[in-house]
Amino acid sequence: MIHLTAEMQMWLTFAVIAITIISYSLEYLAIEITALGSLLVLMLIFVGLPIADEAAGLVTIDQLLSGFANPALLTVLALLIIGQALFQTDALDAPAQFVTRLAKRHRYMAFIAVYLAAAFISAFINNTPVVVMFLPIMTVVASNLRFSTSKVLMPLSFISILGGMTTIIGSSTNLLVAEAARKNGVLDLKFFDFTEIGLMVTSFGAIYAMFIMPRILKNRESMTDELSQTTGKQFIAQIPLTHGDALVGQKAIAGMFPSLKNMTVRLVQRGETPHLPPFDNVTLQAGDTVVVAATRQAITLALKGGHNVIRDDAEEEVSAHQPKSDFTLAEVIVPPASRMTGQTIEQSGLRSKTNCMALGVQRRSRMPRMAMSDIRLEAGDVLLVGGARDDVESLRTNKDLLLIELSTTDVPQRRYAPRALVIFLTTALVAATGVLPIATAALGGAFLMIVGKCLNLRQAIRALDSRIYMLVGASLASAVALQKTGGADFVAGAVVDAMEGQPAPVLLSGLFLLVAILTNILSNNATAVLFAPIAISIANQTGFPVEPFVVCIILAANCSFATPIGYQTNLLVMGPGHYKFADFLYAGIPLMLIIWLSFSLIAPWYYGL
């Protein structure tokens, strides 16, 4: 019987990593299945198959599974919950609307301004809270502009990484390499010692990330997005005006009411008198019912903005100022055999039978000019309904209505927005200043968001991305195996031996490319710790200055662009951007090569080598 030696385990680990990356990029299998398969094979290699005595205990089960309890993974998952809470409460709607208005006039300039702000801040604090800060804003702006989030979120992550490459505290990787150089007594890097060359090298990458990457990234939308967002088709809805409503007292201008943005007013019902367009000299009064044609998105915005869009009776109005907890919207179809056919919504008893209320009616053939409450339903009509999540989901068993699966979305609970904003800013501040470790701050923020009712437990669980959990856990298992078997040292030694006797520019270029590749497989910190002493040794043996080699490791170890596991910020944008593993290869590898080529050309000139 063959017993696996340590060397055999090392080569098998290389094979597992290569096959896993290929499987991730091809995506014939789901990421979760590939990750689980790679983890299982590693377990067999190290603890399942017969092992030679010299390799026994080299890698244990606990070490292989330690990635699933890794602080970086827990941090990312907690930050995803915090981001979901900000979305559920519309806490960052104000800055998002500001950027949206700017983007409507100068679309790319608005995004570039956000990217530059993220890059600047990333130079002085950890990149992760910077992306957490800007990610929900960019998501809302992209949604407002009907712009795919996949076009803007990956550049945000990459720009923040580039910004972190310019100062000694911009990334934990920078600090690790600087500390290694200081301990070896060869170099004491100050705050801005490599800022100048860092800016020159990263500027080329930033141009690519801001101007080219959004054009080459594919539009990525989940099925939920496609079904839940507006399609441009309009519903007939009505807004009953009560005392204190912002619409009361408004006068029609050129036949339109300016406050009813993205809505077409089709009728103003005042008692028994209907007022039809063009609404000359019509001033809205309390007691009026305004009948509008609007998309689902516009109706949702009206709900969030404080307008009542349906009224069963005076005590049951749906208001965004005091919305029902966990208020959910969904679309249902009236099927041909429905008993609701030929009845008005009130006659059908929709509210009493389902605890859901109709907010709009969509008719495919024509748009009736009458109050929604007077419309007699026909087979094929689509109703926009709202209610508690459980009540909406119970419509699946209703024989008179057909729930459109995945059309359900929650209306943001704006009354909790100030609370969510305080929790978010406190979390970011605590993490950025180092008062608490970022993992502790993130977990604390997620806990407070749930306890503070900024989102419920179901919404928090939905924010957790199983792809990220399995991807990180399995990838860290591969990294542990590679380090424990000496695979990382083997690669480093082989490349160093191959470059022996080469001039300084070639040494720097080759070393940079090797580190840049490995930092996307191992963690950036592990790569930095592994190669910092190697770079210092090369400089000492060849007699070249140490600083170019130390800076080479700092910049190269930060080139975590080619895989989502390369850096935390990549994982943060993977879910909201609906990215696939191959998207990072497709867009990230060119950026890594640009930074490599820039450094290879600039560093020898800058350091006079």
Coordinates of C-alpha atoms in Angstrom, one line a residue, residues 64-399:
L64 CA -8.3 22.5 7.5
L65 CA -11.6 23.6 9.1
S66 CA -10.2 26.7 10.8
G67 CA -11.1 28.9 7.8
F68 CA -14.8 28.6 8.7
A69 CA -14.1 30.4 12.0
N70 CA -11.6 32.8 10.5
P71 CA -12.0 36.4 11.8
A72 CA -11.9 37.8 8.2
L73 CA -14.8 35.6 7.2
L74 CA -16.9 36.5 10.2
T75 CA -16.1 40.2 9.6
V76 CA -17.3 40.0 6.0
L77 CA -20.6 38.2 7.0
A78 CA -21.3 40.7 9.8
L79 CA -20.6 43.6 7.4
L80 CA -23.1 42.1 4.9
I81 CA -25.7 42.2 7.7
I82 CA -24.9 45.8 8.5
G83 CA -25.2 46.7 4.8
Q84 CA -28.6 44.9 4.5
A85 CA -29.8 46.9 7.6
L86 CA -28.8 50.2 5.9
F87 CA -30.8 49.1 2.8
Q88 CA -33.8 48.0 4.8
T89 CA -34.0 51.4 6.5
D90 CA -33.0 53.7 3.6
A91 CA -30.4 55.1 6.1
L92 CA -28.1 56.4 3.3
D93 CA -30.8 57.6 1.0
A94 CA -29.8 61.3 1.4
P95 CA -26.2 61.0 0.2
A96 CA -27.3 58.5 -2.4
Q97 CA -29.9 61.0 -3.8
F98 CA -27.2 63.7 -3.9
V99 CA -24.9 61.5 -5.9
T100 CA -27.9 60.4 -8.1
R101 CA -28.7 64.0 -8.9
L102 CA -25.1 64.7 -9.8
A103 CA -24.9 61.5 -11.8
K104 CA -28.0 62.4 -13.9
R105 CA -26.1 65.5 -15.1
H106 CA -22.6 63.9 -15.2
R107 CA -23.0 60.2 -14.8
Y108 CA -19.3 59.2 -14.9
M109 CA -18.1 62.2 -13.1
A110 CA -20.3 61.3 -10.1
F111 CA -19.0 57.8 -10.0
I112 CA -15.4 59.0 -10.4
A113 CA -15.8 61.4 -7.5
V114 CA -17.0 58.6 -5.3
Y115 CA -14.1 56.4 -6.4
L116 CA -11.5 59.1 -5.7
A117 CA -13.0 59.8 -2.3
A118 CA -12.8 56.1 -1.5
A119 CA -9.2 55.9 -2.7
F120 CA -8.2 58.9 -0.6
I121 CA -9.8 57.6 2.6
S122 CA -8.4 54.1 2.1
A123 CA -4.9 55.6 2.3
F124 CA -5.5 56.5 5.9
I125 CA -7.8 53.8 7.3
N126 CA -8.5 50.1 6.6
N127 CA -10.0 49.5 3.2
T128 CA -12.9 47.3 4.5
P129 CA -14.9 50.0 6.4
V130 CA -14.4 52.4 3.4
V131 CA -16.1 49.9 1.1
V132 CA -18.8 49.3 3.7
M133 CA -19.4 53.0 3.8
F134 CA -19.6 53.5 0.0
L135 CA -21.1 50.2 -1.1
P136 CA -24.8 50.9 -0.1
I137 CA -24.6 54.4 -1.6
M138 CA -23.3 53.1 -4.9
T139 CA -25.9 50.4 -4.9
V140 CA -28.8 52.8 -4.4
V141 CA -27.3 55.2 -7.0
A142 CA -27.0 52.4 -9.5
S143 CA -30.6 51.4 -8.8
N144 CA -31.9 54.9 -9.2
L145 CA -30.1 55.3 -12.5
R146 CA -31.2 51.7 -13.6
F147 CA -27.5 51.0 -13.9
S148 CA -26.3 47.5 -13.2
T149 CA -24.5 47.3 -9.8
S150 CA -22.0 44.9 -11.4
K151 CA -20.6 47.8 -13.4
V152 CA -19.7 49.9 -10.3
L153 CA -19.0 47.7 -7.3
M154 CA -16.0 45.8 -8.4
P155 CA -14.2 49.0 -9.4
L156 CA -15.1 50.4 -5.9
S157 CA -13.3 47.5 -4.3
F158 CA -10.3 47.7 -6.5
I159 CA -10.0 51.5 -6.2
S160 CA -10.0 51.2 -2.4
I161 CA -7.2 48.5 -2.6
L162 CA -5.2 50.8 -4.8
G163 CA -5.7 53.7 -2.4
G164 CA -4.4 51.5 0.5
M165 CA -1.2 50.8 -1.4
T166 CA 0.1 54.4 -1.0
T167 CA 0.8 54.8 2.8
I168 CA 2.2 52.6 5.5
I169 CA -1.2 52.4 7.3
G170 CA -3.3 52.0 4.2
S171 CA -3.4 48.2 4.6
S172 CA -2.4 45.7 7.3
T173 CA -0.1 44.2 4.6
N174 CA 1.9 47.3 4.5
L175 CA 2.5 47.3 8.2
L176 CA 3.5 43.7 8.3
V177 CA 6.2 44.2 5.6
A178 CA 7.4 47.4 7.2
E179 CA 7.7 45.7 10.5
A180 CA 9.6 42.8 9.0
A181 CA 12.1 45.2 7.5
R182 CA 12.4 47.1 10.8
K183 CA 13.0 43.9 12.8
N184 CA 15.7 42.9 10.4
G185 CA 17.4 46.2 11.0
V186 CA 17.6 47.0 7.3
L187 CA 15.0 49.7 6.8
D188 CA 12.7 51.9 8.9
L189 CA 9.9 53.0 6.6
K190 CA 8.0 56.2 7.5
F191 CA 4.4 57.1 6.7
F192 CA 4.8 58.6 3.3
D193 CA 8.1 57.0 2.2
F194 CA 6.6 55.0 -0.7
T195 CA 3.6 57.3 -1.4
E196 CA 5.2 58.9 -4.4
I197 CA 6.1 55.7 -6.2
G198 CA 2.8 54.2 -5.0
L199 CA 0.8 57.0 -6.6
M200 CA 2.7 56.7 -9.9
V201 CA 2.2 52.9 -10.1
T202 CA -1.4 52.8 -9.0
S203 CA -2.5 55.8 -11.1
F204 CA -2.4 53.6 -14.2
G205 CA -4.5 50.9 -12.5
A206 CA -7.0 53.5 -11.3
I207 CA -7.5 54.8 -14.9
Y208 CA -8.3 51.2 -15.9
A209 CA -10.6 50.6 -13.0
M210 CA -12.6 53.8 -13.4
F211 CA -12.8 54.1 -17.2
I212 CA -12.3 50.7 -18.7
M213 CA -13.5 48.1 -16.2
P214 CA -17.2 49.4 -16.1
R215 CA -17.3 48.9 -19.9
I216 CA -16.0 45.4 -19.9
L217 CA -17.9 44.0 -16.9
K218 CA -21.0 42.1 -17.8
N219 CA -24.5 43.2 -16.5
R220 CA -25.2 40.8 -13.6
E221 CA -28.7 40.7 -12.1
S222 CA -30.1 38.0 -10.0
M223 CA -33.5 36.5 -10.8
T224 CA -34.9 38.3 -7.8
D225 CA -33.8 41.7 -9.1
E226 CA -35.3 41.0 -12.5
L227 CA -38.7 40.1 -11.1
S228 CA -38.8 42.5 -8.2
Q229 CA -37.7 45.7 -9.9
T230 CA -39.9 47.8 -12.1
T231 CA -40.2 46.7 -15.7
G232 CA -41.7 50.0 -16.8
K233 CA -45.3 48.6 -16.9
Q234 CA -47.7 50.8 -14.9
F235 CA -50.3 50.1 -12.3
I236 CA -53.5 52.1 -11.6
A237 CA -53.2 53.3 -8.0
Q238 CA -54.9 55.9 -5.9
I239 CA -53.8 58.3 -3.2
P240 CA -56.5 59.4 -0.8
L241 CA -55.6 62.8 0.6
T242 CA -56.0 63.5 4.3
H243 CA -55.4 66.6 6.4
G244 CA -51.6 67.2 6.7
D245 CA -50.7 65.4 3.5
A246 CA -48.0 67.2 1.6
L247 CA -50.1 67.1 -1.6
V248 CA -53.0 69.1 0.0
G249 CA -53.0 72.7 -1.4
Q250 CA -50.9 71.9 -4.5
K251 CA -52.1 73.4 -7.8
A252 CA -51.7 71.8 -11.2
I253 CA -49.0 73.3 -13.3
A254 CA -49.3 72.7 -17.1
G255 CA -51.7 69.9 -16.2
M256 CA -49.3 68.1 -13.9
F257 CA -48.7 68.0 -10.1
P258 CA -44.9 68.4 -9.6
S259 CA -44.8 66.5 -6.3
L260 CA -46.1 63.3 -8.0
K261 CA -42.9 62.5 -9.7
N262 CA -42.8 59.6 -12.1
M263 CA -46.6 59.3 -11.9
T264 CA -49.3 60.3 -14.4
V265 CA -52.4 61.7 -12.8
R266 CA -55.4 60.3 -14.6
L267 CA -58.3 61.4 -12.4
V268 CA -58.9 63.6 -9.3
Q269 CA -62.1 62.4 -7.6
R270 CA -63.7 65.0 -5.4
G271 CA -66.9 63.6 -3.8
E272 CA -69.1 62.7 -6.7
T273 CA -67.3 65.0 -9.1
P274 CA -64.5 63.6 -11.2
H275 CA -61.8 66.0 -12.5
L276 CA -60.1 64.8 -15.7
P277 CA -56.9 66.1 -17.4
P278 CA -55.7 68.8 -18.1
F279 CA -56.7 69.8 -14.5
D280 CA -57.0 73.5 -15.2
N281 CA -57.2 75.5 -12.0
V282 CA -57.5 72.3 -9.9
T283 CA -56.0 72.6 -6.3
L284 CA -55.8 69.4 -4.3
Q285 CA -57.9 69.3 -1.1
A286 CA -58.2 67.0 1.8
G287 CA -60.8 64.3 1.0
D288 CA -59.7 64.1 -2.7
T289 CA -58.7 60.8 -4.2
V290 CA -55.9 61.1 -6.8
V291 CA -55.9 58.3 -9.3
V292 CA -52.5 57.8 -10.9
A293 CA -50.7 55.5 -13.3
A294 CA -47.3 54.6 -11.9
T295 CA -44.7 51.9 -12.0
R296 CA -44.1 49.6 -9.0
Q297 CA -40.9 51.6 -8.2
A298 CA -42.8 54.9 -8.2
I299 CA -45.5 53.4 -5.9
T300 CA -42.8 52.2 -3.5
L301 CA -41.2 55.6 -3.5
A302 CA -44.6 57.1 -2.7
L303 CA -44.9 54.7 0.3
K304 CA -41.5 55.7 1.5
G305 CA -42.2 59.3 1.0
G306 CA -45.2 59.4 3.3
H307 CA -48.1 59.2 0.8
N308 CA -51.1 56.9 1.4
V309 CA -51.6 54.8 -1.7
I310 CA -54.7 52.9 -0.5
R311 CA -57.3 53.3 2.2
D312 CA -59.7 50.6 3.3
D313 CA -61.0 52.8 6.1
A314 CA -59.7 55.8 7.9
E315 CA -57.9 53.9 10.6
E316 CA -56.0 51.5 8.2
E317 CA -53.9 53.7 6.0
V318 CA -50.5 52.6 4.9
S319 CA -48.1 55.4 5.7
A320 CA -44.4 55.4 5.3
H321 CA -44.1 57.5 8.5
Q322 CA -45.6 54.7 10.6
P323 CA -45.5 51.6 8.3
K324 CA -46.5 48.2 9.5
S325 CA -43.5 46.3 10.7
D326 CA -42.1 44.0 8.0
F327 CA -44.3 45.5 5.3
T328 CA -43.8 43.5 2.0
L329 CA -44.9 44.2 -1.6
A330 CA -45.6 41.5 -4.1
E331 CA -47.4 41.0 -7.4
V332 CA -50.3 38.5 -7.9
I333 CA -52.2 37.5 -11.1
V334 CA -55.9 37.0 -11.2
P335 CA -56.2 33.6 -13.0
P336 CA -59.1 32.7 -15.4
A337 CA -60.9 30.6 -12.8
S338 CA -60.7 33.1 -10.0
R339 CA -63.9 34.0 -8.1
M340 CA -62.6 37.6 -8.0
T341 CA -63.3 38.0 -11.8
G342 CA -66.0 40.6 -12.4
Q343 CA -65.7 42.0 -8.8
T344 CA -64.2 45.1 -7.5
I345 CA -61.3 44.8 -5.0
E346 CA -63.7 45.7 -2.1
Q347 CA -66.3 43.2 -3.3
S348 CA -63.7 40.5 -3.5
G349 CA -62.9 40.8 0.2
L350 CA -59.2 40.7 -0.5
R351 CA -58.3 42.5 2.8
S352 CA -60.5 40.4 5.1
K353 CA -59.6 37.1 3.5
T354 CA -55.8 37.5 3.1
N355 CA -54.8 40.4 5.4
C356 CA -53.2 42.0 2.3
M357 CA -54.2 45.2 0.7
A358 CA -54.2 46.1 -3.0
L359 CA -52.0 49.0 -3.9
G360 CA -52.4 49.0 -7.6
V361 CA -54.0 47.2 -10.6
Q362 CA -52.2 46.5 -13.9
R363 CA -54.2 45.7 -16.9
R364 CA -52.4 44.4 -20.0
S365 CA -55.0 45.5 -22.6
R366 CA -55.9 49.0 -21.6
M367 CA -55.6 51.5 -18.8
P368 CA -59.1 52.4 -17.4
R369 CA -59.7 56.0 -16.5
M370 CA -61.5 55.4 -13.2
A371 CA -60.8 55.1 -9.5
M372 CA -59.0 51.9 -8.6
S373 CA -61.8 51.0 -6.2
D374 CA -64.3 51.0 -9.1
I375 CA -62.3 48.7 -11.4
R376 CA -63.9 45.3 -11.9
L377 CA -61.2 42.7 -12.1
E378 CA -60.6 40.6 -15.2
A379 CA -58.6 37.4 -15.7
G380 CA -54.9 38.3 -16.3
D381 CA -55.0 41.5 -14.2
V382 CA -51.9 41.9 -12.0
L383 CA -52.4 43.3 -8.5
L384 CA -49.7 45.0 -6.5
V385 CA -50.4 43.9 -2.9
G386 CA -48.8 44.7 0.4
G387 CA -48.9 43.2 3.9
A388 CA -46.9 41.4 6.5
R389 CA -44.3 39.0 5.0
D390 CA -46.1 35.9 6.3
D391 CA -49.5 37.1 4.9
V392 CA -48.0 37.8 1.5
E393 CA -46.3 34.4 1.4
S394 CA -49.5 32.7 2.4
L395 CA -50.9 33.8 -1.0
R396 CA -49.1 30.8 -2.5
T397 CA -52.0 28.7 -1.3
N398 CA -54.8 31.1 -2.4
K399 CA -56.9 29.6 -5.2

